[in-house]
XYZ file of C-alpha atoms in Angstrom:
699
model
C 85.935 74.265 98.130
C 84.525 75.856 101.269
C 85.660 79.331 102.192
C 83.962 82.270 103.853
C 85.069 85.534 102.287
C 84.855 88.696 104.271
C 84.145 90.649 101.141
C 84.216 94.126 102.570
C 87.537 93.600 104.372
C 89.176 92.008 101.355
C 87.911 94.728 99.025
C 89.027 97.483 101.394
C 92.496 96.020 101.662
C 93.032 95.729 97.928
C 91.626 99.199 97.315
C 94.176 100.492 99.817
C 97.000 98.705 97.999
C 95.755 100.028 94.654
C 95.589 103.564 96.047
C 99.198 103.349 97.212
C 100.225 102.388 93.695
C 103.905 101.933 94.486
C 104.005 99.254 97.219
C 104.730 95.629 96.371
C 105.914 92.705 98.465
C 106.864 89.060 98.149
C 107.966 86.264 100.457
C 111.372 84.611 100.343
C 110.849 81.050 99.173
C 114.259 79.472 98.591
C 115.466 79.352 102.198
C 113.996 77.728 105.306
C 113.047 81.225 106.443
C 109.975 82.916 104.955
C 110.293 86.696 105.190
C 107.963 89.280 103.727
C 110.147 91.693 101.731
C 108.817 94.891 100.173
C 110.044 97.023 97.297
C 110.697 99.799 99.836
C 113.485 97.724 101.389
C 111.345 96.667 104.335
C 111.184 93.264 106.011
C 108.163 91.876 107.881
C 104.507 92.735 107.407
C 103.532 93.960 110.872
C 101.139 91.001 111.190
C 98.548 92.721 109.040
C 97.539 92.998 105.369
C 98.440 89.750 103.628
C 99.239 88.158 106.974
C 95.550 88.417 107.892
C 94.096 87.769 104.450
C 96.415 85.140 103.024
C 98.413 83.842 105.980
C 101.581 85.352 104.498
C 104.376 85.021 107.083
C 106.151 88.043 108.475
C 109.357 86.133 109.254
C 108.721 82.437 109.841
C 111.528 80.024 110.753
C 111.602 77.105 110.275
C 109.106 77.139 107.423
C 105.819 75.613 108.519
C 106.531 75.947 112.249
C 104.359 78.984 112.953
C 107.289 80.612 114.779
C 107.471 84.280 113.789
C 110.542 86.457 114.386
C 110.001 89.971 112.986
C 107.288 92.597 113.256
C 108.942 94.943 110.763
C 112.293 96.470 109.813
C 113.709 99.129 107.517
C 116.719 101.165 106.417
C 117.744 104.380 108.237
C 119.900 107.111 106.676
C 121.107 110.130 108.648
C 123.423 113.088 108.072
C 123.925 116.827 108.396
C 122.570 118.138 105.110
C 125.081 120.595 103.705
C 126.844 120.404 107.064
C 123.973 122.243 108.768
C 120.512 120.640 108.967
C 120.190 117.281 110.697
C 118.111 114.978 108.488
C 117.159 111.348 108.950
C 115.084 109.221 106.566
C 113.599 106.012 107.950
C 111.998 103.035 106.277
C 110.246 101.941 109.459
C 110.214 102.610 113.191
C 108.009 102.112 116.252
C 104.379 101.892 115.124
C 101.913 99.293 116.344
C 100.094 99.375 112.976
C 103.113 98.558 110.836
C 103.615 100.203 107.460
C 101.034 102.807 106.412
C 101.477 105.206 103.500
C 102.074 108.739 104.728
C 102.572 107.816 108.369
C 105.553 109.163 110.265
C 108.685 106.965 110.094
C 107.626 105.353 106.784
C 109.410 107.846 104.568
C 110.493 105.825 101.540
C 108.404 105.640 98.388
C 108.767 104.405 94.825
C 107.426 105.455 91.462
C 103.817 104.530 90.718
C 103.693 101.014 89.294
C 106.985 99.945 90.863
C 107.256 96.255 91.689
C 109.572 93.876 93.449
C 111.304 91.954 90.652
C 112.114 88.297 91.237
C 114.970 86.396 89.590
C 116.895 83.171 90.227
C 120.335 81.681 89.644
C 118.811 78.199 89.338
C 119.045 77.058 85.729
C 115.785 75.107 85.881
C 113.808 78.016 87.329
C 111.433 79.943 85.028
C 112.874 83.050 86.736
C 116.478 82.214 85.825
C 118.546 85.267 84.893
C 122.261 85.462 84.129
C 122.680 88.339 86.565
C 120.958 86.604 89.493
C 123.023 86.271 92.654
C 121.056 83.716 94.682
C 118.399 81.071 94.272
C 115.843 83.820 94.777
C 116.716 87.502 94.362
C 114.145 90.183 95.137
C 115.094 93.476 93.479
C 113.660 96.993 93.551
C 114.393 100.725 93.551
C 113.019 103.287 95.982
C 113.750 106.795 97.220
C 113.302 109.224 100.104
C 112.978 112.321 97.901
C 109.180 112.685 97.875
C 107.300 114.562 100.580
C 103.974 113.512 99.069
C 103.436 109.819 98.369
C 103.456 109.251 94.585
C 100.024 108.735 93.066
C 98.282 110.191 96.115
C 97.653 113.508 97.819
C 99.030 112.101 101.059
C 101.768 114.119 102.737
C 104.363 111.975 104.506
C 104.275 113.086 108.122
C 107.412 114.751 109.564
C 109.386 114.088 106.376
C 110.553 117.689 106.090
C 114.182 117.227 105.019
C 114.679 114.404 102.499
C 118.290 113.476 101.815
C 117.405 112.914 98.147
C 118.714 109.372 98.326
C 117.928 106.910 95.549
C 118.333 103.334 96.743
C 118.717 100.144 94.751
C 117.736 97.168 96.882
C 118.463 93.469 96.460
C 117.559 90.643 98.861
C 119.217 87.228 98.474
C 118.378 83.779 99.809
C 119.580 80.264 99.030
C 118.201 76.755 99.496
C 121.523 75.171 100.541
C 121.265 73.446 103.930
C 124.309 75.419 105.135
C 122.812 78.742 104.046
C 119.020 78.423 104.233
C 118.690 80.295 107.520
C 119.512 83.839 106.409
C 118.430 86.539 103.980
C 120.957 89.133 102.838
C 119.789 92.737 102.413
C 122.015 94.697 100.030
C 121.520 98.438 99.503
C 123.220 100.693 96.946
C 122.646 104.325 97.927
C 123.164 107.354 95.660
C 123.170 111.022 96.673
C 120.976 112.512 93.942
C 120.518 115.841 95.710
C 122.428 119.096 95.572
C 123.830 119.079 99.097
C 126.652 117.116 100.704
C 125.799 114.468 103.293
C 128.153 115.396 106.119
C 128.857 112.814 108.819
C 126.601 110.363 107.027
C 125.529 107.246 108.941
C 123.443 104.401 107.448
C 121.735 101.859 109.702
C 119.036 99.251 109.918
C 116.201 99.181 112.447
C 114.205 96.067 113.207
C 111.510 95.092 115.671
C 112.037 91.458 116.615
C 109.261 89.392 118.155
C 109.866 85.661 118.568
C 106.514 83.986 119.212
C 104.662 80.917 117.994
C 101.447 82.185 116.442
C 99.965 78.681 116.532
C 100.115 78.985 120.325
C 99.583 82.735 120.767
C 97.990 84.764 117.943
C 99.492 88.259 117.395
C 97.943 91.182 119.227
C 98.153 93.195 122.411
C 101.141 94.295 124.469
C 101.448 90.887 126.120
C 102.295 89.367 122.737
C 105.203 91.744 122.143
C 106.790 92.238 125.584
C 108.373 88.813 126.089
C 111.592 89.286 124.101
C 115.124 89.231 125.482
C 117.824 91.105 123.526
C 121.574 91.015 123.068
C 124.522 92.089 120.966
C 127.478 90.011 119.771
C 130.335 92.544 119.637
C 132.785 90.493 117.588
C 130.142 89.595 114.980
C 128.445 93.017 114.871
C 125.075 91.341 115.333
C 121.982 92.349 117.307
C 119.632 89.546 118.318
C 116.386 88.697 120.094
C 114.860 85.557 121.603
C 111.599 84.615 123.309
C 112.392 84.801 127.022
C 108.993 84.154 128.605
C 106.343 84.056 125.857
C 105.878 80.535 124.496
C 108.645 78.511 126.193
C 109.156 75.148 124.563
C 107.482 76.308 121.360
C 109.816 79.122 120.247
C 113.371 78.006 120.942
C 115.034 80.176 118.346
C 116.910 83.427 117.727
C 116.514 86.203 115.201
C 119.495 88.409 114.474
C 120.484 91.361 112.301
C 124.154 91.404 111.313
C 126.244 94.100 109.645
C 128.223 92.489 106.822
C 130.177 95.302 105.197
C 130.094 98.505 103.180
C 131.945 100.002 100.236
C 132.465 103.650 99.330
C 134.409 104.675 96.224
C 136.427 101.448 96.304
C 137.160 101.684 100.035
C 136.047 98.703 102.091
C 134.332 99.934 105.255
C 134.358 97.507 108.155
C 135.592 97.721 111.774
C 137.504 94.438 111.403
C 139.627 95.989 108.650
C 139.871 99.612 109.821
C 139.100 100.641 113.411
C 138.083 104.119 112.214
C 134.768 102.482 111.327
C 132.419 101.728 114.207
C 129.191 99.769 114.547
C 126.735 101.305 116.961
C 124.151 99.100 118.647
C 120.967 100.476 120.148
C 117.832 98.939 121.540
C 114.911 100.748 123.092
C 111.541 100.025 124.610
C 108.411 100.668 122.584
C 107.448 104.359 122.901
C 109.575 104.643 126.054
C 110.769 107.992 127.545
C 113.464 106.221 129.615
C 116.691 108.280 129.338
C 118.748 105.195 128.422
C 116.227 103.228 126.363
C 114.206 106.115 124.961
C 112.266 106.021 121.728
C 113.672 108.647 119.278
C 110.761 110.714 117.990
C 112.423 113.359 115.795
C 115.353 113.603 113.400
C 117.689 115.006 116.045
C 117.011 112.076 118.397
C 117.211 109.508 115.590
C 120.511 110.925 114.408
C 121.784 110.694 117.963
C 120.956 106.998 117.990
C 122.732 106.479 114.654
C 125.922 108.108 115.939
C 126.086 106.751 119.500
C 125.291 103.216 120.620
C 124.562 101.574 123.937
C 127.742 99.591 123.328
C 129.581 102.934 123.781
C 127.858 103.624 127.094
C 130.163 103.358 130.169
C 127.463 101.233 131.810
C 127.295 98.728 128.939
C 129.220 96.177 131.009
C 129.753 98.035 134.281
C 127.702 97.868 137.472
C 129.917 100.313 139.354
C 128.328 103.614 140.411
C 127.015 105.773 138.882
C 125.840 102.760 136.840
C 122.944 100.619 138.011
C 123.399 97.322 139.837
C 122.569 95.599 136.575
C 124.584 96.465 133.471
C 122.885 97.530 130.254
C 123.899 94.257 128.618
C 122.281 92.307 131.472
C 119.178 94.514 131.539
C 118.304 94.024 127.883
C 118.377 90.251 128.369
C 115.246 90.618 130.482
C 111.876 90.406 128.683
C 110.411 93.593 127.266
C 109.006 95.049 124.052
C 112.129 96.371 122.340
C 113.376 97.133 118.855
C 117.001 97.352 117.741
C 119.193 99.502 115.507
C 122.602 98.794 113.970
C 124.428 101.706 112.344
C 127.799 102.320 110.704
C 129.689 105.505 111.600
C 130.526 107.498 109.806
C 131.210 108.769 106.302
C 132.712 112.283 106.667
C 131.206 113.571 103.425
C 129.136 112.012 100.646
C 128.898 114.515 97.820
C 126.142 114.691 95.175
C 126.544 111.879 92.658
C 128.466 109.616 95.036
C 127.424 105.988 95.535
C 127.937 103.696 98.495
C 126.867 100.145 99.202
C 125.970 98.559 102.551
C 124.818 95.031 103.402
C 123.082 93.417 106.351
C 121.920 89.866 106.997
C 118.737 88.727 108.693
C 119.693 85.444 110.383
C 117.661 82.865 112.303
C 118.853 79.905 114.359
C 117.486 77.354 116.764
C 118.619 77.559 120.367
C 121.117 74.817 121.120
C 120.863 72.591 124.163
C 118.081 72.213 126.696
C 118.545 75.250 128.943
C 115.597 77.383 130.090
C 114.037 79.624 127.441
C 114.856 82.707 129.516
C 118.582 81.868 129.450
C 120.946 83.074 126.751
C 124.096 81.013 127.285
C 127.045 80.583 124.939
C 125.901 77.014 124.300
C 122.409 78.200 123.399
C 123.886 80.762 120.987
C 126.310 78.330 119.327
C 124.097 77.640 116.296
C 123.327 81.345 115.951
C 127.037 82.121 115.889
C 127.595 79.405 113.279
C 124.785 80.771 111.114
C 126.031 84.355 111.453
C 129.468 83.170 110.346
C 127.995 81.544 107.245
C 126.217 84.797 106.389
C 129.508 86.674 106.655
C 131.301 84.027 104.564
C 128.659 84.455 101.873
C 129.149 88.212 101.813
C 132.947 87.849 101.734
C 132.829 85.802 98.535
C 136.238 85.952 96.858
C 137.618 88.068 99.708
C 138.543 84.888 101.589
C 140.912 86.522 104.093
C 138.484 89.427 104.574
C 140.934 92.267 104.091
C 138.910 94.153 101.489
C 141.629 93.601 98.873
C 141.583 91.210 95.913
C 144.714 89.167 96.524
C 146.439 87.324 93.695
C 144.938 83.910 94.506
C 141.371 85.132 95.095
C 140.132 86.238 91.660
C 138.339 82.993 90.799
C 136.109 84.480 88.106
C 138.926 86.526 86.550
C 137.054 89.828 86.472
C 139.739 91.789 88.313
C 137.552 92.778 91.290
C 136.153 91.215 94.440
C 133.007 89.244 93.692
C 130.884 89.021 96.809
C 127.916 86.830 97.685
C 129.592 83.643 96.466
C 128.953 80.293 98.123
C 130.483 76.886 97.495
C 127.867 74.798 95.761
C 126.738 71.208 96.326
C 125.589 69.178 93.316
C 122.250 70.121 91.783
C 119.120 68.852 93.502
C 118.022 65.574 91.896
C 114.832 65.731 89.832
C 112.479 63.394 91.695
C 109.208 61.666 90.790
C 107.108 60.161 93.602
C 104.626 57.332 93.027
C 102.680 56.308 96.162
C 100.884 52.980 96.305
C 99.178 50.989 99.070
C 101.740 50.488 101.818
C 104.703 51.853 99.881
C 106.292 54.920 98.309
C 108.294 54.648 95.084
C 111.011 57.218 94.484
C 112.442 57.759 91.003
C 115.098 60.334 90.209
C 117.173 61.595 87.310
C 120.964 61.735 87.008
C 121.146 65.538 86.552
C 123.134 65.947 89.801
C 126.033 63.930 88.413
C 126.904 66.614 85.855
C 127.128 69.482 88.379
C 130.233 71.677 88.360
C 131.356 73.321 91.587
C 131.823 77.113 91.139
C 134.894 77.162 93.390
C 136.889 74.109 92.248
C 135.420 74.067 88.699
C 135.229 70.265 88.961
C 132.459 67.700 88.518
C 132.626 66.505 92.123
C 129.429 64.460 92.526
C 129.834 61.614 95.019
C 126.436 60.081 95.814
C 122.797 60.231 96.955
C 121.037 60.291 100.310
C 117.401 59.376 100.956
C 115.412 60.812 103.863
C 112.055 60.083 105.454
C 110.103 61.393 108.425
C 108.662 59.170 111.132
C 104.920 58.604 111.421
C 103.201 61.495 113.183
C 106.007 64.041 112.739
C 103.416 66.515 111.468
C 100.886 66.280 114.307
C 103.065 65.889 117.410
C 104.638 69.047 118.848
C 105.948 71.869 116.668
C 106.554 70.868 113.074
C 110.167 71.248 111.931
C 110.282 69.093 108.853
C 113.953 69.780 108.107
C 114.969 68.224 111.424
C 112.296 65.519 111.118
C 113.758 64.152 107.872
C 115.992 61.245 108.934
C 118.561 59.503 106.750
C 117.374 56.014 105.774
C 119.739 55.172 102.906
C 122.941 56.389 101.254
C 124.539 55.344 97.974
C 127.912 56.622 96.754
C 130.575 55.911 94.189
C 133.168 53.220 94.716
C 136.346 55.184 95.453
C 138.417 56.247 98.449
C 135.503 58.213 99.964
C 132.259 57.380 101.767
C 130.807 53.893 102.211
C 131.605 52.729 98.657
C 128.177 51.138 98.248
C 128.082 51.837 94.555
C 125.018 53.027 92.645
C 124.205 49.842 90.716
C 121.649 48.490 93.225
C 119.324 51.446 92.657
C 120.103 52.191 88.998
C 117.543 50.981 86.457
C 118.689 48.985 83.439
C 116.851 51.498 81.256
C 115.479 54.921 82.225
C 111.761 55.181 82.898
C 109.495 57.946 81.601
C 106.163 59.201 82.945
C 103.231 60.602 81.013
C 103.635 64.314 80.289
C 107.202 64.340 81.631
C 110.176 64.172 79.219
C 112.685 63.597 82.043
C 114.455 60.215 81.975
C 114.538 58.704 85.492
C 117.530 56.411 86.063
C 117.175 55.530 89.754
C 114.486 53.770 91.797
C 114.103 53.245 95.555
C 111.112 51.725 97.350
C 109.984 52.643 100.869
C 108.005 49.640 102.105
C 105.750 49.148 105.120
C 104.391 52.701 104.911
C 101.132 53.475 106.739
C 98.383 54.565 104.341
C 96.716 57.916 104.948
C 99.491 59.316 107.144
C 101.749 62.106 105.904
C 105.323 61.047 105.144
C 107.987 63.612 104.314
C 110.503 62.224 101.828
C 113.532 63.763 100.121
C 116.424 62.748 97.881
C 119.656 64.747 98.011
C 123.006 64.623 96.267
C 126.402 65.276 97.850
C 129.885 65.945 96.599
C 133.412 64.825 97.439
C 134.404 67.995 99.234
C 137.441 70.054 98.281
C 140.515 69.539 100.495
C 142.517 72.060 98.455
C 140.089 74.847 99.394
C 139.407 73.369 102.850
C 135.747 72.631 102.030
C 133.907 69.688 103.560
C 131.513 67.583 101.515
C 128.400 69.593 100.671
C 124.874 68.261 100.246
C 121.963 69.644 98.248
C 118.990 70.967 100.189
C 116.551 68.427 101.602
C 113.729 70.942 101.575
C 113.997 71.551 97.834
C 113.267 67.945 96.883
C 110.886 67.489 99.828
C 107.518 65.944 99.086
C 104.748 65.265 101.592
C 103.494 61.886 100.480
C 100.313 59.994 101.349
C 100.471 56.286 100.507
C 97.138 54.697 99.670
C 94.899 53.247 97.015
C 95.604 53.990 93.370
C 92.950 55.225 90.941
C 90.185 52.682 90.439
C 88.622 53.156 86.983
C 85.173 51.635 86.674
C 85.519 50.106 90.176
C 87.588 47.312 88.608
C 89.821 47.082 91.700
C 87.033 46.705 94.244
C 84.601 48.991 95.989
C 85.350 52.503 97.250
C 85.530 52.799 101.050
C 86.059 55.285 103.868
C 88.675 55.236 106.624
C 88.885 55.417 109.554
C 85.468 53.776 109.816
C 84.067 54.253 112.360
C 85.486 57.745 112.759
C 86.420 58.908 116.267
C 86.908 62.641 116.874
C 90.405 63.824 117.814
C 92.068 60.797 116.252
C 95.871 60.829 116.591
C 96.503 61.506 112.906
C 94.456 64.707 113.024
C 96.828 66.525 115.377
C 96.315 68.815 118.346
C 94.270 71.533 116.644
C 90.983 72.227 118.425
C 89.427 73.722 115.299
C 86.612 71.685 113.802
C 87.880 72.653 110.334
C 90.990 70.534 111.034
C 89.158 67.198 110.951
C 89.957 64.600 108.256
C 88.259 61.518 106.842
C 89.627 59.735 103.754
C 87.594 58.380 100.827
C 89.605 55.652 99.102
C 89.638 53.429 96.020
C 88.023 56.202 93.974
C 87.958 56.333 90.160
C 90.369 58.849 88.578
C 87.439 61.224 87.954
C 84.596 60.939 90.413
C 81.745 62.777 92.091
C 81.232 61.964 95.775
C 78.051 62.837 97.685
C 77.499 62.356 101.418
C 73.974 61.877 102.846
C 72.408 61.418 106.243
C 70.734 58.087 106.909
C 67.446 59.892 106.164
C 68.665 60.818 102.690
C 69.472 64.524 103.198
C 72.465 65.763 101.225
C 75.262 66.859 103.610
C 78.102 67.689 101.239
C 79.636 66.773 97.908
C 82.956 67.124 96.108
C 84.550 66.207 92.796
C 87.733 64.165 92.650
C 90.296 64.404 89.840
C 93.343 62.253 90.497
C 95.651 64.202 88.163
C 95.119 67.522 89.928
C 94.176 66.649 93.527
C 96.466 68.353 96.076
C 94.349 68.387 99.244
C 93.778 72.139 99.083
C 89.990 71.881 99.456
C 90.116 71.158 103.203
C 91.976 72.995 105.934
C 93.822 70.014 107.467
C 96.256 69.748 104.573
C 97.114 73.439 104.979
C 97.441 73.351 108.767
C 99.697 70.307 108.838
C 100.990 70.099 105.286
C 101.610 72.131 102.161
C 99.402 71.564 99.096
C 102.283 72.602 96.827
C 104.402 69.703 98.128
C 101.745 67.027 98.634
C 101.623 63.845 96.561
C 98.656 61.479 96.682
C 98.210 57.986 95.350
C 95.391 58.933 92.962
C 92.499 57.027 94.482
C 92.092 58.933 97.758
C 90.479 62.236 98.750
C 90.150 63.940 102.140
C 86.934 65.353 103.620
C 86.666 67.710 106.629
C 83.390 66.378 108.139
C 81.668 69.722 107.585
C 78.469 70.240 105.674
C 78.292 72.223 102.454
C 77.391 75.339 104.456
C 80.281 74.800 106.924
C 78.138 73.342 109.739
C 79.298 70.600 112.115
C 77.739 67.236 111.435
C 76.178 65.041 114.119
C 77.356 61.601 115.075
C 75.582 58.684 113.469
C 75.331 56.680 110.264
C 76.058 58.339 106.906
C 75.694 57.124 103.341
C 77.991 58.069 100.476
C 77.611 57.696 96.735
C 80.562 57.602 94.329
C 79.891 58.181 90.636
C 82.608 57.331 88.129
C 82.439 60.347 85.807
C 84.092 58.387 82.996
C 81.935 55.242 83.013
C 78.792 56.616 84.685
C 78.790 53.758 87.218
C 77.695 54.367 90.824
C 78.655 52.801 94.121
C 76.944 53.396 97.467
C 78.544 52.781 100.864
C 78.238 53.675 104.560
C 80.342 55.008 107.407
C 79.805 55.882 111.067
C 80.752 59.041 112.964
C 81.391 58.598 116.712
C 82.227 61.735 118.727
């Protein structure tokens, strides 16, 4: 494996993390949106830290696309402490560096050794817990009470008046195709101080930036000042889109939506009680503009929490004294802005009181083919649909959204509203992939057929769907594998629903077992005519009958959960009994179509094929000088030793045929190799036999 480690940078970073002692983060992994979430209730990583060192996304959607959506975001809490002193605690705010312990605006901390706990509601997950809400919960506790960061001597700048708020934080995400585009942020806030919080207002600030980092790497003002902003009044959602940055490569929205709050059994939402208001603000980075100013102190921040631009007389108006362009129209134009949503206001939160508030981070593709700078109703249609699903998830048993548990809504019988409940498709089928030359064999278990829907309480399995990508989906344009997976076959029960194909044509007479795997596989489907060496995305899903009684359409398990990136090709060749090893393409031409558009020399790929299951491969110049070598083990090979499979694939999802191994055409010391004739030697590590062959590089 060839990597260059910048030792000093890596060491410095991890020493910094160790010194902080209370900061931990993880990435959401169930949904089609990868968001960095920290144990301080923050989202995004500011494009630094693990983003630089490990390629950890800040907020990538769709997964694998390179399209980022968030710089950073955090919780804001503001009040008049004891009815006198204005105090605001912020998790994050305008800062080009992102989170830094002790810096102004980053005022939340946790106890030394605190971590972000992960749990899952999926029964087959090693992280399964009975109390899990979603397919991946991220859970932590943090506080604003410390003026000096725990475990350090670092004073938190300008954090003079803590509210003494203890916050329990939970982030939820699901893999369902109808819910894999949002992450819910749920905060339970306790007044642990000695003073009342008068006119208390909680909010959430986020700095959206929708750019494709494969096209434009992060950095500089020109990276951040291309965003258009907006606010959907009826959905209580702030949003941002890329207006002029990477048009054609970033056609998506990011949005923050207020879902609801609860205080002492009272449901707090403007749709239920107009006494509650959502305030929307957006401002330009470090701007002194009187309308779009950056709030620098507690008094200014509190003012933003209590009064929104959506209250401003010029929000919609262009009549004097307003400008010729309304505020709503102005913020659609590109600039470097961040946004704040806040709920006003709780008259008095006394010591010991608890309240809960929830937001959703939602992404969506732009609909239609309009210009990137536009923001039409058609373009927002998918965003609105996704926002609605986020709200439906929050509502849970509160189907009519009145904040009251009506007689027909208590599905779990616990006597209170259970939120964060989604209808559930059948379980994802357990799939085994076996690639061979020119074909891909799919085997799957019957576990989906025993699934029970949490709403109807019925076994409502109906059938299976099989998906495959077209050749070159991964190297042409921007990769969106969810959309690239196309339905190629469907099998369903013989009844009054679906196509009534039956399942018998794909069901094996007896289940098949694989070495080291106790799962019985009952179904088999063959994809024929598959091009060897190319990446093929494949997935098997299950779907249910739907539930007319509860007005639910048929639901399907997530394609991305069963997704495998498969490379058909030669099987393992023990002792060279199935012919000689070979190289393809031979001759090799630089910038071949299957390599993609990357201009990086590290993203080259040549395949060695018909290898023994355990082999040592050495590459030499025609003069006999060793260029490079690698060891091949069929049982463990995932492609992670060359960059191509990371740029265009995902080593955790890749499946190879056993007898093939990729090489990046770089020497052992990461130097480019010249064109010409090369010799390779393959040694079967089990039999000791050797084979020598040749290939040609043409550039």
